[in-house]
CSV table of C-alpha atoms in Angstrom, one decimal:
chain,number,residue,atom,x,y,z
A,296,MET,CA,-13.5,16.4,6.8
A,297,THR,CA,-10.5,17.4,8.8
A,298,LEU,CA,-11.0,19.7,11.8
A,299,LEU,CA,-8.7,22.6,12.5
A,300,VAL,CA,-9.3,24.6,15.8
A,301,ILE,CA,-7.7,28.0,16.2
A,302,GLY,CA,-8.0,30.2,19.3
A,303,GLN,CA,-6.5,31.8,22.4
A,304,TYR,CA,-7.1,31.9,26.1
A,305,PHE,CA,-8.2,35.0,28.1
A,306,GLY,CA,-11.8,35.1,26.9
A,307,LEU,CA,-11.1,35.3,23.2
A,308,LYS,CA,-13.5,33.2,21.0
A,309,TRP,CA,-12.3,30.0,19.4
A,310,SER,CA,-12.6,29.6,15.7
A,311,VAL,CA,-13.3,26.2,14.1
A,312,TRP,CA,-12.3,25.7,10.5
A,313,TYR,CA,-13.1,22.7,8.4
A,314,PHE,CA,-11.1,21.7,5.3
A,315,PRO,CA,-11.3,18.5,3.2
A,316,MET,CA,-8.6,15.9,3.6
A,317,HIS,CA,-6.7,14.9,0.5
A,318,VAL,CA,-8.3,11.7,-0.7
A,319,VAL,CA,-6.1,9.8,-3.1
A,320,VAL,CA,-8.0,8.7,-6.2
A,321,PRO,CA,-5.9,6.2,-8.1
A,322,SER,CA,-6.8,5.1,-11.6
A,323,ILE,CA,-6.4,1.8,-13.4
A,324,ASP,CA,-5.5,1.7,-17.1
A,325,SER,CA,-8.1,-0.3,-19.1
A,326,GLY,CA,-5.3,-2.3,-20.7
A,327,VAL,CA,-4.7,-4.0,-17.3
A,328,SER,CA,-8.0,-5.8,-17.7
A,329,ARG,CA,-6.6,-8.3,-20.2
A,330,ILE,CA,-3.8,-9.1,-17.8
A,331,ALA,CA,-5.8,-9.4,-14.5
A,332,PRO,CA,-9.5,-9.6,-15.0
A,333,GLY,CA,-11.4,-9.1,-11.8
A,334,PHE,CA,-8.6,-7.2,-10.1
A,335,ARG,CA,-9.8,-5.0,-7.2
A,336,ALA,CA,-8.1,-3.1,-4.4
A,337,LEU,CA,-8.7,-1.0,-1.3
A,338,SER,CA,-7.3,2.5,-1.5
A,339,ILE,CA,-6.7,4.0,2.0
A,340,SER,CA,-5.8,7.7,2.3
A,341,VAL,CA,-4.4,8.9,5.7
A,342,GLU,CA,-3.8,12.3,7.1
A,343,ALA,CA,-1.2,11.2,9.6
A,344,ALA,CA,-0.9,12.2,13.3
A,345,LYS,CA,1.4,11.7,16.2
A,346,ILE,CA,2.3,8.0,16.9
A,347,VAL,CA,1.5,7.2,20.5
A,348,ASP,CA,2.7,3.6,20.8
A,349,THR,CA,5.2,2.0,18.5
A,350,GLY,CA,4.8,-1.4,20.2
A,351,ILE,CA,1.4,-1.8,18.5
A,352,ALA,CA,3.1,-2.3,15.1
A,353,SER,CA,5.9,-4.6,16.3
A,354,GLU,CA,3.3,-6.8,18.1
A,355,ALA,CA,1.2,-6.9,15.0
A,356,LEU,CA,4.2,-8.0,12.9
A,357,SER,CA,5.2,-10.7,15.4
A,358,ARG,CA,1.6,-12.0,15.5
A,359,ALA,CA,1.4,-12.1,11.7
A,360,CYS,CA,4.6,-14.1,11.4
A,361,ARG,CA,3.4,-16.6,13.9
A,362,SER,CA,0.1,-17.0,12.0
A,363,LEU,CA,1.9,-18.6,9.1
A,364,ALA,CA,3.0,-21.5,11.3
A,365,ASP,CA,-0.2,-21.6,13.4
A,366,ARG,CA,-3.0,-21.3,10.9
A,367,ASP,CA,-2.6,-19.8,7.4
A,368,VAL,CA,-5.6,-18.2,5.6
A,369,ALA,CA,-7.5,-20.6,3.3
A,370,TRP,CA,-6.9,-18.6,0.1
A,371,ALA,CA,-3.2,-18.1,0.5
A,372,GLU,CA,-2.0,-20.7,-2.0
A,373,ALA,CA,-4.6,-19.9,-4.6
A,374,HIS,CA,-4.0,-16.2,-4.4
A,375,SER,CA,-0.2,-16.6,-4.6
A,376,SER,CA,-0.7,-18.8,-7.7
A,377,ALA,CA,-3.0,-16.2,-9.3
A,378,TRP,CA,-0.5,-13.4,-8.8
A,379,ALA,CA,2.3,-15.6,-10.3
A,380,GLU,CA,0.1,-16.1,-13.4
A,381,VAL,CA,-0.5,-12.4,-13.7
A,382,PHE,CA,3.2,-11.6,-13.4
A,383,ARG,CA,3.9,-14.1,-16.2
A,384,ALA,CA,1.2,-12.5,-18.3
A,385,PHE,CA,3.2,-9.2,-18.5
A,386,GLY,CA,6.6,-10.9,-18.9
A,387,ALA,CA,7.9,-11.1,-15.3
A,388,LYS,CA,9.4,-14.2,-13.7
A,389,PRO,CA,7.6,-14.7,-10.3
A,390,GLN,CA,10.3,-17.1,-9.1
A,391,ARG,CA,12.8,-14.3,-9.3
A,392,THR,CA,10.6,-11.2,-8.8
A,393,PRO,CA,7.5,-12.4,-6.9
A,394,CYS,CA,4.6,-10.2,-5.8
A,395,SER,CA,5.2,-8.3,-2.5
A,396,SER,CA,3.2,-10.6,-0.3
A,397,ASP,CA,4.9,-13.7,-1.6
A,398,ALA,CA,8.3,-12.1,-1.0
A,399,LEU,CA,7.5,-11.2,2.6
A,400,ARG,CA,5.9,-14.6,3.4
A,401,LYS,CA,8.9,-16.5,1.9
A,402,ARG,CA,11.3,-14.5,4.2
A,403,VAL,CA,9.2,-15.4,7.2
A,404,TRP,CA,9.2,-19.1,6.3
A,405,ARG,CA,13.0,-18.9,5.7
A,406,ASP,CA,14.0,-16.8,8.7
A,407,GLY,CA,11.2,-17.4,11.1
A,408,GLY,CA,10.2,-13.7,11.2
A,409,LEU,CA,10.9,-10.2,9.9
A,410,PRO,CA,13.0,-7.5,11.6
A,411,SER,CA,11.2,-4.3,12.6
A,412,ILE,CA,11.7,-1.5,10.0
A,413,ASP,CA,9.3,1.4,10.9
A,414,PRO,CA,6.0,1.4,12.9
A,415,VAL,CA,3.9,2.2,9.9
A,416,VAL,CA,5.8,-0.2,7.6
A,417,ASP,CA,5.7,-3.0,10.2
A,418,LEU,CA,1.9,-2.5,10.4
A,419,TYR,CA,1.1,-2.9,6.7
A,420,ASN,CA,3.7,-5.7,6.3
A,421,ALA,CA,1.8,-7.5,9.0
A,422,ILE,CA,-1.4,-7.3,7.1
A,423,SER,CA,0.3,-8.4,3.9
A,424,ILE,CA,1.8,-11.5,5.7
A,425,GLU,CA,-1.3,-12.5,7.6
A,426,TYR,CA,-3.8,-12.1,4.7
A,427,ALA,CA,-1.6,-13.1,1.8
A,428,VAL,CA,-2.3,-9.9,0.0
A,429,PRO,CA,0.1,-7.4,-1.6
A,430,VAL,CA,0.0,-4.1,0.4
A,431,GLY,CA,1.8,-1.0,-0.7
A,432,GLY,CA,2.4,2.0,1.5
A,433,GLU,CA,3.4,5.4,0.0
A,434,ASN,CA,4.3,8.9,1.1
A,435,VAL,CA,1.7,10.5,-1.0
A,436,ALA,CA,3.0,14.0,-0.1
A,437,ALA,CA,5.9,13.2,-2.4
A,438,TYR,CA,3.6,12.4,-5.4
A,439,VAL,CA,3.0,14.7,-8.3
A,440,GLY,CA,-0.5,14.0,-9.5
A,441,GLU,CA,-2.5,10.9,-8.6
A,442,PRO,CA,-1.3,7.3,-8.6
A,443,ARG,CA,-2.0,5.4,-11.9
A,444,LEU,CA,-1.7,1.7,-12.6
A,445,VAL,CA,-0.6,1.5,-16.2
A,446,ILE,CA,1.2,-0.6,-18.8
A,447,ALA,CA,4.7,0.8,-19.1
A,448,GLU,CA,6.1,2.2,-22.4
A,449,GLY,CA,9.6,1.4,-21.3
A,450,THR,CA,10.9,4.9,-21.2
A,451,GLU,CA,9.7,6.0,-17.7
A,452,SER,CA,12.1,6.7,-14.9
A,453,PHE,CA,12.3,4.6,-11.7
A,454,ASP,CA,14.6,5.4,-8.8
A,455,THR,CA,16.2,2.6,-6.9
A,456,MET,CA,19.3,1.7,-4.9
A,457,LYS,CA,22.3,-0.1,-6.5
A,458,ASP,CA,25.6,-0.7,-4.6
A,459,GLY,CA,24.4,1.8,-1.9
A,460,MET,CA,23.8,4.6,-4.4
A,461,VAL,CA,20.7,6.0,-5.9
A,462,ALA,CA,20.3,4.8,-9.5
A,463,HIS,CA,17.7,5.3,-12.2
A,464,GLU,CA,16.3,2.7,-14.5
A,465,SER,CA,13.3,2.1,-16.7
A,466,PRO,CA,10.7,-0.7,-16.6
A,467,ASN,CA,10.4,-3.1,-19.4
A,468,ARG,CA,7.9,-2.2,-22.2
A,469,GLY,CA,4.6,-3.9,-21.4
A,470,GLU,CA,5.4,-4.2,-17.6
A,471,VAL,CA,2.5,-3.2,-15.3
A,472,VAL,CA,3.7,-0.4,-13.0
A,473,TRP,CA,2.3,2.2,-10.6
A,474,ARG,CA,3.3,5.7,-11.5
A,475,ASP,CA,2.6,9.4,-11.0
A,476,ASP,CA,3.3,12.4,-13.3
A,477,ILE,CA,7.0,12.2,-12.7
A,478,GLY,CA,7.7,8.5,-13.1
A,479,VAL,CA,7.3,5.0,-11.9
A,480,THR,CA,6.7,4.6,-8.1
A,481,CYS,CA,6.5,0.8,-8.0
A,482,ARG,CA,7.9,-1.7,-10.6
A,483,ARG,CA,6.3,-5.0,-11.7
A,484,TRP,CA,2.9,-4.0,-10.2
A,485,ASN,CA,3.8,-4.4,-6.5
A,486,TRP,CA,7.3,-6.0,-6.6
A,487,ARG,CA,9.6,-3.1,-5.8
A,488,GLN,CA,8.8,0.4,-4.5
A,489,GLY,CA,10.8,3.5,-5.5
A,490,ILE,CA,12.8,5.7,-3.2
A,491,ARG,CA,11.1,9.1,-3.9
A,492,THR,CA,7.7,8.0,-2.5
A,493,ARG,CA,9.0,5.6,0.1
A,494,LEU,CA,6.9,5.6,3.3
A,495,SER,CA,8.0,6.2,6.8
A,496,SER,CA,6.2,7.3,10.0
A,497,ASP,CA,7.1,10.9,9.6
A,498,ALA,CA,5.2,11.3,6.3
A,499,PRO,CA,2.3,13.8,6.7
A,500,ARG,CA,0.1,12.1,4.2
A,501,MET,CA,0.0,8.4,3.6
A,502,TRP,CA,-1.6,6.1,1.0
A,503,PHE,CA,-2.0,2.4,1.2
A,504,ILE,CA,-3.2,0.0,-1.5
A,505,LEU,CA,-4.3,-3.6,-0.8
A,506,GLU,CA,-4.4,-5.4,-4.1
A,507,SER,CA,-6.4,-8.6,-4.7
A,508,LEU,CA,-7.4,-11.0,-7.4
A,509,PRO,CA,-10.6,-13.1,-7.5
A,510,ALA,CA,-8.8,-16.0,-5.7
A,511,MET,CA,-9.2,-13.8,-2.5
A,512,LEU,CA,-12.8,-13.3,-1.6
A,513,LEU,CA,-13.9,-9.7,-1.5
A,514,ASP,CA,-15.0,-10.1,2.2
A,515,ALA,CA,-11.5,-11.1,3.0
A,516,LEU,CA,-10.1,-8.0,1.3
A,517,HIS,CA,-12.4,-5.8,3.3
A,518,GLU,CA,-11.4,-7.6,6.5
A,519,ALA,CA,-7.7,-7.0,5.8
A,520,GLY,CA,-8.4,-3.3,5.1
A,521,GLU,CA,-10.4,-3.0,8.3
A,522,ARG,CA,-7.5,-4.5,10.3
A,523,LEU,CA,-5.1,-2.1,8.8
A,524,VAL,CA,-7.3,0.9,9.5
A,525,GLN,CA,-7.8,-0.3,13.1
A,526,GLY,CA,-4.1,-0.7,13.5
A,527,LEU,CA,-3.5,2.8,12.2
A,528,HIS,CA,-6.0,4.3,14.6
A,529,HIS,CA,-4.4,2.5,17.5
A,530,LEU,CA,-1.0,3.8,16.3
A,531,MET,CA,-2.1,7.3,15.5
A,532,PRO,CA,-5.5,8.0,17.3
A,533,GLU,CA,-5.9,11.4,15.7
A,534,ALA,CA,-5.3,10.2,12.1
A,535,VAL,CA,-8.0,10.9,9.6
A,536,ILE,CA,-8.6,7.9,7.3
A,537,ASP,CA,-10.7,7.3,4.1
A,538,THR,CA,-11.1,3.9,2.5
A,539,ARG,CA,-12.4,3.2,-1.0
A,540,LEU,CA,-12.9,0.1,-3.1
A,541,ILE,CA,-11.4,0.5,-6.6
A,542,GLY,CA,-11.1,-1.9,-9.5
A,543,LEU,CA,-12.0,-2.5,-13.1
A,544,ASP,CA,-15.7,-2.9,-12.2
A,545,HIS,CA,-15.9,-0.3,-9.5
A,546,ASP,CA,-15.8,3.5,-9.3
A,547,ASN,CA,-14.0,5.4,-6.5
A,548,THR,CA,-16.9,5.9,-4.2
A,549,PRO,CA,-16.5,5.4,-0.4
């Protein structure tokens, strides 16, 4: 529950109101099971608050980049290979359009690090790099309806940038995408996020999704989620956060 306190000074009584936070309840189309059996994810809903120290995120990002050279996680190679197979299964070419964690980690290996983008974005990118797990962050206040992981029909609308201008395109038929009631919010599962729901630190409500395959142990997924939640609490101490495990074999209970 979120706490709202209203009152005045000079002897007037304070009123305390409670209202439920908006918990994102994503759904997964049953057709995804033939493409990625055993897929599971952590869905993290956040009622945002004031950021108190942006340095927390930049330090986390730097530490994650160093971790690739110092000591990578044991499941990294197997998880990367598993995601590549999943992408091929729905017609994508992972060498050209890899999963989001592979794309980030390849940039770190190539450039030695990543530039800071935004405190919240830096924080979830750090988790993705360090744990070799695709992590998406969305401004859920811009959503119409709940997020859904579906197999595209090929007629949906997706907003992106081309030559510095906003452009609209459609996913390929059979492509796995995240979408809401308006259109696609992320193409090729977790490859590219759209503009409409792009996350930044000024978003009032945030949603994070950490996506894993069986090559990554469930305990490791939970550890990654806990690290993200801890980072968000350090970044925004007054934030209200809800974490739920979702997947083809799980309901959406806390």
